């Protein structure tokens, strides 16, 4: 049944046309009637009628103007023209607009029915042509509709009519590829699937921001996925930044949604992938079995550790600090953005302390900190660490002036600069990459003092200087690294033979 709309400014004609014709018998249904040109345009957009019977003369917009307007958006629309004027020029112009027929008022019922049957035949032939020429939906689009479309929840995978031995789903992310490049990448991937010279089936489909590869060939091992990635590169004659996430292999077609969700979960963890940019189910297992941490890493604590590594000019130690920070962030379940924010904060806090210990380093530090916006653009933790380490190397080269100090000299200088911090031999051993017991023996051999005794001496010498300036005892204790003022009091008296307050008074009396 085709839809008809009647357009005429005369109510009698509108109602008369509805009643004098047996529309259903001819194969039509009158869906609405419009009273003028503007009304016709609005109702046409609502109903999209197959045929519009249009009065050629109406106040405001004429029937020809309405047809011209509708034709701009609906090239296949059909029209029959009605007019009370046997005007050849109007008829000629109407036929020029491609109307299906021209009828004079008052309408002859038999003539009207003949015209309607003729138009019905044209509409039927068009309908059949559309059915004949509708192409079969490509298998790639069927897979996309099944797995990606939100409206396919109840659709069965058996509708794909795939009879493979096994099924594995791989999602591919090609970073920094947009627009035409992304379309070209998808096309090349389809060609690769078609031209592969083996007996396995493959279907390449669009999966939102990713490209999906449904494959009969099983890539069970990590190295097989790496080889697949290299094979894609060789086919493209290029090596774009690419990440692959592979699901388990299943034998039941109805498990397609399950493995698609599995691959989607993996690709979302791309930030944690290895240097090869490949994520297998092993990664998901690792994260699932990793004991989660209750506490989120504290920026202040980790900035101290990074600062110490930079302060002793040890880039390798700085890299280890960043790797440990990312590892703990993984275990704490932080998101990619949270990790990038944390690392940016740690770096800012650490480098803000450097100008105080290295005079003239302010400009170099600011140059290094300019990398922070770049951290948010990297794709993986490894890229983030590599970027920070490379900039730290540049920073240290600019402030080192080519000098090289022994470990013990670096260590004693480090204590002189950072005596007020909560320094521990174990922390320095980690920074210098030594066993703590062995480092303690080396330190005593070099200085003649144990680490703790040497640290106390440095702190108490600084305390004497501050007391001589008249500073209160509790403030001096805090500034030189003693949280407990009573402990500082006993240490100072043991070191100098008198109490801190007596020493301060003595120095003031001398003045």
Short mmCIF file of C-alpha atoms in Angstrom, two decimals:
data_model
loop_
_atom_site.label_atom_id
_atom_site.label_comp_id
_atom_site.label_asym_id
_atom_site.label_seq_id
_atom_site.Cartn_x
_atom_site.Cartn_y
_atom_site.Cartn_z
CA UNK A 1 0.00 0.00 0.00
CA UNK A 2 1.52 3.31 -1.15
CA UNK A 3 1.00 6.56 0.78
CA UNK A 4 -0.81 9.55 -0.78
CA UNK A 5 -1.06 13.17 0.40
CA UNK A 6 -3.61 15.62 -1.05
CA UNK A 7 -2.72 19.35 -1.24
CA UNK A 8 -5.46 21.87 -2.12
CA UNK A 9 -6.61 25.16 -0.60
CA UNK A 10 -10.29 24.30 -1.25
CA UNK A 11 -11.83 22.08 1.53
CA UNK A 12 -14.49 20.71 -0.80
CA UNK A 13 -11.87 19.37 -3.22
CA UNK A 14 -9.77 17.88 -0.42
CA UNK A 15 -12.73 16.02 1.05
CA UNK A 16 -14.16 15.14 -2.35
CA UNK A 17 -10.95 13.46 -3.52
CA UNK A 18 -10.85 11.41 -0.32
CA UNK A 19 -14.37 10.03 -0.94
CA UNK A 20 -14.87 9.66 -4.71
CA UNK A 21 -11.85 7.37 -5.18
CA UNK A 22 -11.60 3.84 -3.79
CA UNK A 23 -7.98 4.32 -2.78
CA UNK A 24 -7.43 0.92 -1.18
CA UNK A 25 -8.65 -0.89 -4.28
CA UNK A 26 -6.01 0.86 -6.41
CA UNK A 27 -3.30 0.26 -3.81
CA UNK A 28 -3.08 3.64 -2.10
CA UNK A 29 -3.78 5.04 1.37
CA UNK A 30 -4.48 8.74 1.98
CA UNK A 31 -2.30 9.62 4.98
CA UNK A 32 -2.99 13.37 5.21
CA UNK A 33 -4.19 16.54 3.45
CA UNK A 34 -2.50 19.96 3.36
CA UNK A 35 -4.24 23.33 2.95
CA UNK A 36 -1.40 25.34 1.36
CA UNK A 37 2.21 25.16 0.21
CA UNK A 38 3.87 25.67 3.61
CA UNK A 39 1.58 23.10 5.19
CA UNK A 40 2.41 20.68 2.36
CA UNK A 41 6.16 20.98 2.91
CA UNK A 42 5.86 20.32 6.65
CA UNK A 43 3.53 17.34 6.22
CA UNK A 44 5.67 15.89 3.43
CA UNK A 45 8.65 15.75 5.82
CA UNK A 46 6.47 13.98 8.36
CA UNK A 47 4.87 11.35 6.11
CA UNK A 48 7.27 11.02 3.14
CA UNK A 49 4.29 10.12 0.85
CA UNK A 50 4.94 8.04 -2.26
CA UNK A 51 2.56 10.26 -4.26
CA UNK A 52 1.45 13.87 -3.69
CA UNK A 53 -1.63 15.23 -5.51
CA UNK A 54 -0.94 18.95 -5.77
CA UNK A 55 -3.13 21.92 -6.68
CA UNK A 56 -1.04 24.09 -9.00
CA UNK A 57 -2.53 27.43 -7.91
CA UNK A 58 -2.60 28.23 -4.17
CA UNK A 59 -2.17 31.45 -2.16
CA UNK A 60 1.41 32.02 -0.98
CA UNK A 61 3.52 29.27 -2.53
CA UNK A 62 2.27 27.82 -5.79
CA UNK A 63 2.21 24.07 -6.38
CA UNK A 64 5.23 24.33 -8.70
CA UNK A 65 7.22 26.15 -5.99
CA UNK A 66 6.33 23.44 -3.48
CA UNK A 67 7.43 20.72 -5.91
CA UNK A 68 10.70 22.54 -6.60
CA UNK A 69 11.39 22.83 -2.85
CA UNK A 70 10.61 19.16 -2.13
CA UNK A 71 12.67 17.98 -5.14
CA UNK A 72 15.82 19.52 -3.58
CA UNK A 73 15.75 16.88 -0.82
CA UNK A 74 13.63 14.09 -2.34
CA UNK A 75 14.56 13.46 -5.97
CA UNK A 76 12.36 10.33 -6.27
CA UNK A 77 9.10 11.96 -5.06
CA UNK A 78 6.04 11.53 -7.33
CA UNK A 79 3.43 14.22 -8.07
CA UNK A 80 0.09 14.58 -9.88
CA UNK A 81 -0.87 18.18 -10.71
CA UNK A 82 -4.43 19.54 -10.41
CA UNK A 83 -5.52 22.83 -11.97
CA UNK A 84 -8.72 24.63 -12.84
CA UNK A 85 -7.00 26.27 -15.82
CA UNK A 86 -6.35 24.52 -19.09
CA UNK A 87 -3.14 26.44 -19.35
CA UNK A 88 -0.56 24.91 -21.66
CA UNK A 89 2.31 26.95 -20.14
CA UNK A 90 1.54 25.67 -16.65
CA UNK A 91 1.31 22.12 -17.92
CA UNK A 92 4.56 22.44 -19.85
CA UNK A 93 6.36 23.87 -16.82
CA UNK A 94 4.94 21.19 -14.53
CA UNK A 95 6.11 18.44 -16.87
CA UNK A 96 9.52 20.09 -16.84
CA UNK A 97 9.60 19.45 -13.10
CA UNK A 98 9.13 15.75 -13.78
CA UNK A 99 5.58 15.40 -12.48
CA UNK A 100 3.74 12.15 -13.23
CA UNK A 101 0.60 13.70 -14.68
CA UNK A 102 -1.61 16.79 -15.16
CA UNK A 103 -5.37 16.74 -14.40
CA UNK A 104 -7.92 19.48 -14.85
CA UNK A 105 -10.59 20.46 -12.38
CA UNK A 106 -13.30 19.43 -11.97
CA UNK A 107 -11.64 16.03 -11.72
CA UNK A 108 -13.09 13.22 -13.78
CA UNK A 109 -13.29 10.10 -11.55
CA UNK A 110 -12.39 7.59 -14.28
CA UNK A 111 -9.51 9.73 -15.57
CA UNK A 112 -8.24 10.10 -12.02
CA UNK A 113 -8.33 6.34 -11.42
CA UNK A 114 -6.48 5.67 -14.69
CA UNK A 115 -3.73 8.10 -13.67
CA UNK A 116 -3.48 6.55 -10.20
CA UNK A 117 -3.16 3.03 -11.64
CA UNK A 118 -0.42 4.22 -13.98
CA UNK A 119 1.51 5.87 -11.10
CA UNK A 120 0.96 2.77 -8.95
CA UNK A 121 2.62 0.68 -11.68
CA UNK A 122 5.62 3.02 -11.73
CA UNK A 123 5.94 2.90 -7.95
CA UNK A 124 5.69 -0.90 -7.93
CA UNK A 125 8.43 -1.24 -10.57
CA UNK A 126 10.70 1.10 -8.58
CA UNK A 127 10.07 -0.94 -5.47
CA UNK A 128 10.99 -4.18 -7.25
CA UNK A 129 14.13 -2.61 -8.74
CA UNK A 130 15.25 -1.56 -5.25
CA UNK A 131 14.77 -5.10 -3.94
CA UNK A 132 16.66 -6.60 -6.84
CA UNK A 133 19.56 -4.17 -6.60
CA UNK A 134 20.00 -4.14 -2.81
CA UNK A 135 23.49 -5.62 -2.43
CA UNK A 136 24.22 -8.34 0.09
CA UNK A 137 25.57 -6.83 3.31
CA UNK A 138 29.33 -7.53 3.46
CA UNK A 139 30.37 -10.03 6.10
CA UNK A 140 32.59 -7.41 7.73
CA UNK A 141 29.56 -5.18 8.30
CA UNK A 142 27.56 -8.10 9.69
CA UNK A 143 30.32 -8.80 12.21
CA UNK A 144 30.46 -5.11 13.11
CA UNK A 145 26.69 -4.97 13.62
CA UNK A 146 26.76 -8.11 15.76
CA UNK A 147 29.65 -7.12 18.03
CA UNK A 148 29.73 -3.31 18.09
CA UNK A 149 26.14 -2.15 17.57
CA UNK A 150 24.19 -1.55 20.79
CA UNK A 151 20.97 -2.67 19.06
CA UNK A 152 22.15 -6.24 18.39
CA UNK A 153 22.03 -7.67 21.92
CA UNK A 154 19.56 -10.38 20.99
CA UNK A 155 21.01 -11.16 17.57
CA UNK A 156 22.52 -14.63 17.29
CA UNK A 157 26.06 -15.11 16.01
CA UNK A 158 24.84 -18.06 13.95
CA UNK A 159 23.35 -15.51 11.53
CA UNK A 160 26.92 -14.95 10.28
CA UNK A 161 26.91 -18.54 8.95
CA UNK A 162 30.60 -19.02 9.70
CA UNK A 163 31.75 -22.59 10.00
CA UNK A 164 35.33 -22.24 11.13
CA UNK A 165 37.33 -24.62 13.30
CA UNK A 166 38.17 -21.86 15.79
CA UNK A 167 37.69 -18.13 16.39
CA UNK A 168 40.03 -15.52 17.83
CA UNK A 169 39.43 -11.78 17.97
CA UNK A 170 42.23 -9.22 17.75
CA UNK A 171 41.69 -5.49 18.17
CA UNK A 172 44.22 -3.13 16.59
CA UNK A 173 44.79 0.48 17.63
CA UNK A 174 46.82 2.64 15.29
CA UNK A 175 47.69 5.73 17.35
CA UNK A 176 47.99 9.19 15.84
CA UNK A 177 46.32 8.01 12.60
CA UNK A 178 43.22 10.05 11.76
CA UNK A 179 40.93 10.93 8.85
CA UNK A 180 41.95 9.66 5.42
CA UNK A 181 45.00 7.88 6.85
CA UNK A 182 42.73 5.83 9.11
CA UNK A 183 40.45 4.94 6.17
CA UNK A 184 43.50 3.90 4.14
CA UNK A 185 44.81 1.79 7.02
CA UNK A 186 41.46 -0.03 7.25
CA UNK A 187 41.48 -0.64 3.47
CA UNK A 188 45.01 -2.01 3.59
CA UNK A 189 44.07 -4.32 6.47
CA UNK A 190 41.14 -5.68 4.44
CA UNK A 191 43.45 -6.36 1.49
CA UNK A 192 45.91 -8.11 3.78
CA UNK A 193 43.12 -10.40 5.03
CA UNK A 194 41.97 -11.13 1.46
CA UNK A 195 45.40 -11.78 -0.04
CA UNK A 196 46.95 -13.86 2.75
CA UNK A 197 48.34 -16.99 1.13
CA UNK A 198 47.12 -19.59 3.60
CA UNK A 199 43.96 -21.58 4.20
CA UNK A 200 42.75 -19.60 7.22
CA UNK A 201 39.70 -17.34 7.17
CA UNK A 202 39.92 -13.71 8.29
CA UNK A 203 37.41 -10.87 8.53
CA UNK A 204 38.49 -7.26 9.08
CA UNK A 205 35.81 -4.95 10.51
CA UNK A 206 35.43 -1.56 12.16
CA UNK A 207 35.24 -1.67 15.95
CA UNK A 208 34.70 1.91 17.07
CA UNK A 209 38.14 3.56 17.40
CA UNK A 210 39.84 0.25 16.65
CA UNK A 211 40.10 -2.19 13.75
CA UNK A 212 38.85 -5.69 14.48
CA UNK A 213 40.36 -8.86 13.08
CA UNK A 214 38.30 -12.03 13.43
CA UNK A 215 40.62 -14.87 12.51
CA UNK A 216 40.52 -18.63 12.24
CA UNK A 217 44.27 -18.79 12.70
CA UNK A 218 45.17 -18.94 16.39
CA UNK A 219 47.86 -16.63 17.77
CA UNK A 220 48.38 -18.40 21.06
CA UNK A 221 51.86 -17.20 22.01
CA UNK A 222 53.10 -13.69 22.72
CA UNK A 223 55.80 -13.93 20.05
CA UNK A 224 53.19 -14.96 17.45
CA UNK A 225 51.33 -11.71 18.05
CA UNK A 226 54.57 -9.78 17.69
CA UNK A 227 55.17 -11.54 14.37
CA UNK A 228 51.63 -10.63 13.26
CA UNK A 229 52.32 -6.98 14.04
CA UNK A 230 55.58 -7.10 12.08
CA UNK A 231 53.74 -8.79 9.19
CA UNK A 232 51.23 -5.90 9.11
CA UNK A 233 54.10 -3.41 9.10
CA UNK A 234 55.77 -5.19 6.18
CA UNK A 235 52.47 -5.15 4.27
CA UNK A 236 52.00 -1.42 4.92
CA UNK A 237 55.65 -0.62 4.12
CA UNK A 238 55.49 1.55 7.20
CA UNK A 239 55.69 1.18 10.97
CA UNK A 240 52.96 3.32 12.55
CA UNK A 241 52.53 3.27 16.33
CA UNK A 242 50.34 0.21 16.68
CA UNK A 243 48.90 -1.86 19.54
CA UNK A 244 47.37 -5.33 19.36
CA UNK A 245 45.07 -6.98 21.92
CA UNK A 246 44.21 -10.65 21.41
CA UNK A 247 41.44 -12.69 23.02
CA UNK A 248 41.36 -16.36 23.91
CA UNK A 249 40.65 -18.84 21.12
CA UNK A 250 37.14 -20.37 21.13
CA UNK A 251 35.44 -23.04 19.01
CA UNK A 252 31.81 -21.97 19.51
CA UNK A 253 30.55 -19.17 17.27
CA UNK A 254 28.18 -18.03 20.02
CA UNK A 255 31.24 -17.01 22.09
CA UNK A 256 32.10 -14.15 19.71
CA UNK A 257 30.68 -11.46 21.99
CA UNK A 258 32.61 -12.92 24.91
CA UNK A 259 35.98 -12.75 23.17
CA UNK A 260 35.16 -9.30 21.76
CA UNK A 261 34.57 -8.01 25.30
CA UNK A 262 37.79 -9.69 26.39
CA UNK A 263 39.82 -8.02 23.63
CA UNK A 264 38.11 -4.67 24.37
CA UNK A 265 39.13 -4.93 28.03
CA UNK A 266 42.71 -5.68 27.01
CA UNK A 267 43.04 -2.84 24.50
CA UNK A 268 41.75 -0.45 27.18
CA UNK A 269 44.85 -1.43 29.21
CA UNK A 270 47.18 -0.46 26.37
CA UNK A 271 48.89 2.06 28.67
CA UNK A 272 50.45 -0.85 30.60
CA UNK A 273 51.62 -2.92 27.63
CA UNK A 274 55.20 -4.01 27.01
CA UNK A 275 57.69 -2.50 24.58
CA UNK A 276 56.22 -4.58 21.74
CA UNK A 277 52.78 -3.00 22.06
CA UNK A 278 51.12 -6.42 22.29
CA UNK A 279 48.50 -7.41 24.86
CA UNK A 280 47.61 -11.05 25.24
CA UNK A 281 45.36 -12.68 27.80
CA UNK A 282 48.45 -13.10 29.98
CA UNK A 283 48.26 -9.37 30.77
CA UNK A 284 44.67 -9.69 31.98
CA UNK A 285 45.63 -12.69 34.10
CA UNK A 286 48.56 -10.76 35.62
CA UNK A 287 46.34 -7.88 36.62
CA UNK A 288 43.61 -10.18 37.92
CA UNK A 289 46.06 -12.11 40.11
CA UNK A 290 48.08 -9.11 41.29
CA UNK A 291 47.44 -8.33 44.94
CA UNK A 292 45.82 -4.87 44.93
CA UNK A 293 47.29 -2.13 47.12
CA UNK A 294 45.06 -0.39 49.59
CA UNK A 295 47.02 2.87 49.48
CA UNK A 296 47.58 5.16 46.52
CA UNK A 297 51.22 6.25 46.01
CA UNK A 298 51.97 9.60 47.68
CA UNK A 299 53.48 12.25 45.41
CA UNK A 300 55.60 13.73 48.23
CA UNK A 301 57.28 10.45 49.09
CA UNK A 302 58.09 9.58 45.49
CA UNK A 303 59.21 13.11 44.64
CA UNK A 304 61.83 12.83 47.42
CA UNK A 305 63.16 9.63 45.92
CA UNK A 306 63.27 11.09 42.41
CA UNK A 307 64.95 14.26 43.67
CA UNK A 308 67.65 12.25 45.44
CA UNK A 309 68.38 10.33 42.26
CA UNK A 310 68.63 13.54 40.21
CA UNK A 311 70.62 15.31 42.91
CA UNK A 312 73.38 12.68 42.77
CA UNK A 313 73.30 12.84 38.95
CA UNK A 314 72.19 9.19 38.66
CA UNK A 315 69.83 8.86 35.70
CA UNK A 316 69.65 5.08 36.06
CA UNK A 317 68.43 5.53 39.63
CA UNK A 318 65.81 8.04 38.44
CA UNK A 319 64.61 5.52 35.87
CA UNK A 320 64.27 2.84 38.55
CA UNK A 321 62.23 5.22 40.72
CA UNK A 322 59.83 5.90 37.83
CA UNK A 323 59.52 2.20 36.99
CA UNK A 324 58.70 1.36 40.62
CA UNK A 325 56.19 4.22 40.76
CA UNK A 326 54.40 2.90 37.66
CA UNK A 327 54.46 -0.64 39.03
CA UNK A 328 52.88 0.47 42.31
CA UNK A 329 50.35 2.58 40.41
CA UNK A 330 49.38 -0.56 38.45
CA UNK A 331 48.88 -2.49 41.68
CA UNK A 332 46.86 0.38 43.15
CA UNK A 333 44.51 0.20 40.16
CA UNK A 334 45.13 3.77 38.96
CA UNK A 335 43.82 4.82 35.57
CA UNK A 336 46.03 6.06 32.76
CA UNK A 337 45.16 9.70 33.43
CA UNK A 338 45.70 9.28 37.18
CA UNK A 339 49.17 7.84 36.59
CA UNK A 340 50.12 10.63 34.21
CA UNK A 341 48.88 13.22 36.71
CA UNK A 342 50.79 11.54 39.56
CA UNK A 343 54.04 11.35 37.57
CA UNK A 344 53.69 15.00 36.52
CA UNK A 345 53.22 16.01 40.16
CA UNK A 346 56.18 13.91 41.33
CA UNK A 347 58.43 15.39 38.64
CA UNK A 348 57.38 18.97 39.46
CA UNK A 349 57.97 18.52 43.19
CA UNK A 350 61.32 16.81 42.68
CA UNK A 351 62.78 19.33 40.24
CA UNK A 352 61.50 22.34 42.20
CA UNK A 353 64.05 21.42 44.90
CA UNK A 354 67.02 21.24 42.54
CA UNK A 355 67.83 24.98 42.14
CA UNK A 356 68.47 25.21 45.92
CA UNK A 357 71.18 22.54 45.73
CA UNK A 358 72.53 23.43 42.27
CA UNK A 359 72.89 27.22 41.89
CA UNK A 360 72.09 28.50 38.41
CA UNK A 361 70.04 25.45 37.43
CA UNK A 362 66.68 27.26 37.45
CA UNK A 363 66.44 27.82 33.68
CA UNK A 364 67.44 24.22 32.92
CA UNK A 365 64.87 22.93 35.40
CA UNK A 366 62.10 25.01 33.81
CA UNK A 367 63.10 23.71 30.39
CA UNK A 368 62.85 20.16 31.69
CA UNK A 369 59.45 20.80 33.28
CA UNK A 370 58.09 21.97 29.93
CA UNK A 371 57.78 18.29 29.01
CA UNK A 372 54.78 17.80 31.33
CA UNK A 373 52.11 18.51 28.65
CA UNK A 374 53.85 15.90 26.49
CA UNK A 375 53.36 13.27 29.20
CA UNK A 376 49.61 13.35 28.61
CA UNK A 377 50.11 12.52 24.91
CA UNK A 378 52.20 9.35 25.34
CA UNK A 379 50.55 5.98 24.79
CA UNK A 380 52.30 3.72 27.32
CA UNK A 381 54.12 3.81 30.66
CA UNK A 382 57.34 2.85 28.87
CA UNK A 383 57.06 5.86 26.56
CA UNK A 384 56.37 8.10 29.57
CA UNK A 385 59.43 6.85 31.47
CA UNK A 386 61.63 7.11 28.36
CA UNK A 387 60.50 10.70 27.77
CA UNK A 388 61.19 11.78 31.37
CA UNK A 389 64.58 10.02 31.51
CA UNK A 390 65.72 11.58 28.23
CA UNK A 391 64.84 15.07 29.51
CA UNK A 392 66.56 14.39 32.85
CA UNK A 393 69.70 13.38 30.96
CA UNK A 394 69.59 16.69 29.08
CA UNK A 395 69.07 18.54 32.35
CA UNK A 396 72.01 16.89 34.07
CA UNK A 397 74.27 17.41 31.08
CA UNK A 398 73.54 21.12 31.23
CA UNK A 399 74.39 21.41 34.96
CA UNK A 400 77.14 18.80 35.36
CA UNK A 401 79.82 20.77 33.51
CA UNK A 402 81.52 17.50 32.63
CA UNK A 403 82.56 16.56 36.19
CA UNK A 404 82.52 12.99 37.50
CA UNK A 405 82.58 12.13 41.21
CA UNK A 406 83.10 8.83 42.96
CA UNK A 407 80.15 7.20 44.69
CA UNK A 408 81.48 8.09 48.16
CA UNK A 409 82.08 11.71 47.22
CA UNK A 410 78.60 11.91 45.71
CA UNK A 411 77.18 10.34 48.86
CA UNK A 412 78.85 12.71 51.31
CA UNK A 413 77.97 15.73 49.19
CA UNK A 414 74.41 14.48 49.01
CA UNK A 415 74.21 14.29 52.82
CA UNK A 416 75.63 17.81 53.12
CA UNK A 417 72.88 19.11 50.85
CA UNK A 418 69.97 17.10 52.24
CA UNK A 419 70.81 16.56 55.93
CA UNK A 420 67.39 17.90 57.04
CA UNK A 421 65.52 15.12 55.20
CA UNK A 422 64.64 11.79 56.74
CA UNK A 423 67.71 10.09 55.27
CA UNK A 424 68.21 6.35 55.66
CA UNK A 425 71.13 4.20 54.54
CA UNK A 426 68.64 1.79 52.92
CA UNK A 427 67.20 4.58 50.76
CA UNK A 428 70.61 5.72 49.58
CA UNK A 429 71.62 2.13 48.89
CA UNK A 430 68.59 1.83 46.62
CA UNK A 431 69.39 5.09 44.85
CA UNK A 432 73.06 4.18 44.36
CA UNK A 433 72.10 0.58 43.50
CA UNK A 434 74.13 -1.07 46.26
CA UNK A 435 73.43 -3.61 48.96
CA UNK A 436 72.80 -1.50 52.10
CA UNK A 437 75.21 -3.51 54.33
CA UNK A 438 77.97 -3.32 51.71
CA UNK A 439 77.40 0.41 51.16
CA UNK A 440 77.58 1.00 54.92
CA UNK A 441 81.00 -0.70 55.09
CA UNK A 442 82.25 1.28 52.07
CA UNK A 443 81.08 4.51 53.67
CA UNK A 444 82.80 3.81 56.99
CA UNK A 445 86.04 2.89 55.21
CA UNK A 446 85.93 6.12 53.22
CA UNK A 447 84.89 8.55 56.00
CA UNK A 448 85.97 6.72 59.16
CA UNK A 449 82.41 7.15 60.47
CA UNK A 450 79.25 5.11 60.25
CA UNK A 451 76.52 6.56 58.10
CA UNK A 452 74.31 7.55 61.04
CA UNK A 453 77.21 9.11 62.98
CA UNK A 454 78.34 11.09 59.93
CA UNK A 455 74.77 12.32 59.37
CA UNK A 456 74.49 13.37 63.04
CA UNK A 457 77.75 15.32 62.78
CA UNK A 458 76.55 17.21 59.71
CA UNK A 459 73.22 17.99 61.34
CA UNK A 460 74.73 19.12 64.65
CA UNK A 461 77.27 21.38 62.94
CA UNK A 462 74.36 23.04 61.16
CA UNK A 463 72.50 23.22 64.49
CA UNK A 464 75.42 25.10 66.10
CA UNK A 465 75.30 27.67 63.33
CA UNK A 466 71.55 28.21 63.72
CA UNK A 467 71.75 28.41 67.53
CA UNK A 468 74.51 31.01 67.25
CA UNK A 469 72.00 33.10 65.29
CA UNK A 470 69.67 33.00 68.30
CA UNK A 471 67.11 30.59 66.86
CA UNK A 472 64.86 28.74 69.30
CA UNK A 473 65.86 25.16 70.13
CA UNK A 474 62.71 23.43 68.84
CA UNK A 475 62.97 25.25 65.51
CA UNK A 476 66.62 24.30 65.14
CA UNK A 477 65.79 20.67 65.85
CA UNK A 478 63.14 20.65 63.15
CA UNK A 479 65.32 22.43 60.58
CA UNK A 480 68.26 20.06 60.90
CA UNK A 481 66.16 16.90 60.66
CA UNK A 482 65.19 15.88 64.21
CA UNK A 483 61.46 15.47 64.69
CA UNK A 484 61.85 14.91 68.45
CA UNK A 485 63.31 17.91 70.33
CA UNK A 486 64.31 15.78 73.35
CA UNK A 487 66.27 13.43 71.09
CA UNK A 488 67.97 16.45 69.52
CA UNK A 489 68.78 17.79 72.99
CA UNK A 490 70.52 14.57 74.03
CA UNK A 491 72.40 14.27 70.74
CA UNK A 492 73.61 17.86 70.87
CA UNK A 493 74.77 17.59 74.48
CA UNK A 494 76.61 14.36 73.74
CA UNK A 495 78.30 15.99 70.73
CA UNK A 496 79.26 19.36 72.32
CA UNK A 497 79.17 18.67 76.03
CA UNK A 498 76.51 21.30 76.72
CA UNK A 499 72.79 21.69 76.04
CA UNK A 500 71.52 23.50 72.92
CA UNK A 501 70.12 26.40 74.98
CA UNK A 502 73.38 26.79 76.93
CA UNK A 503 75.34 26.80 73.68
CA UNK A 504 73.07 29.49 72.27
CA UNK A 505 73.39 31.63 75.39
CA UNK A 506 77.17 31.18 75.37
CA UNK A 507 77.41 32.32 71.79
CA UNK A 508 75.25 35.37 72.50
CA UNK A 509 77.36 36.29 75.56
CA UNK A 510 80.50 36.13 73.40
CA UNK A 511 78.90 38.59 71.03
#
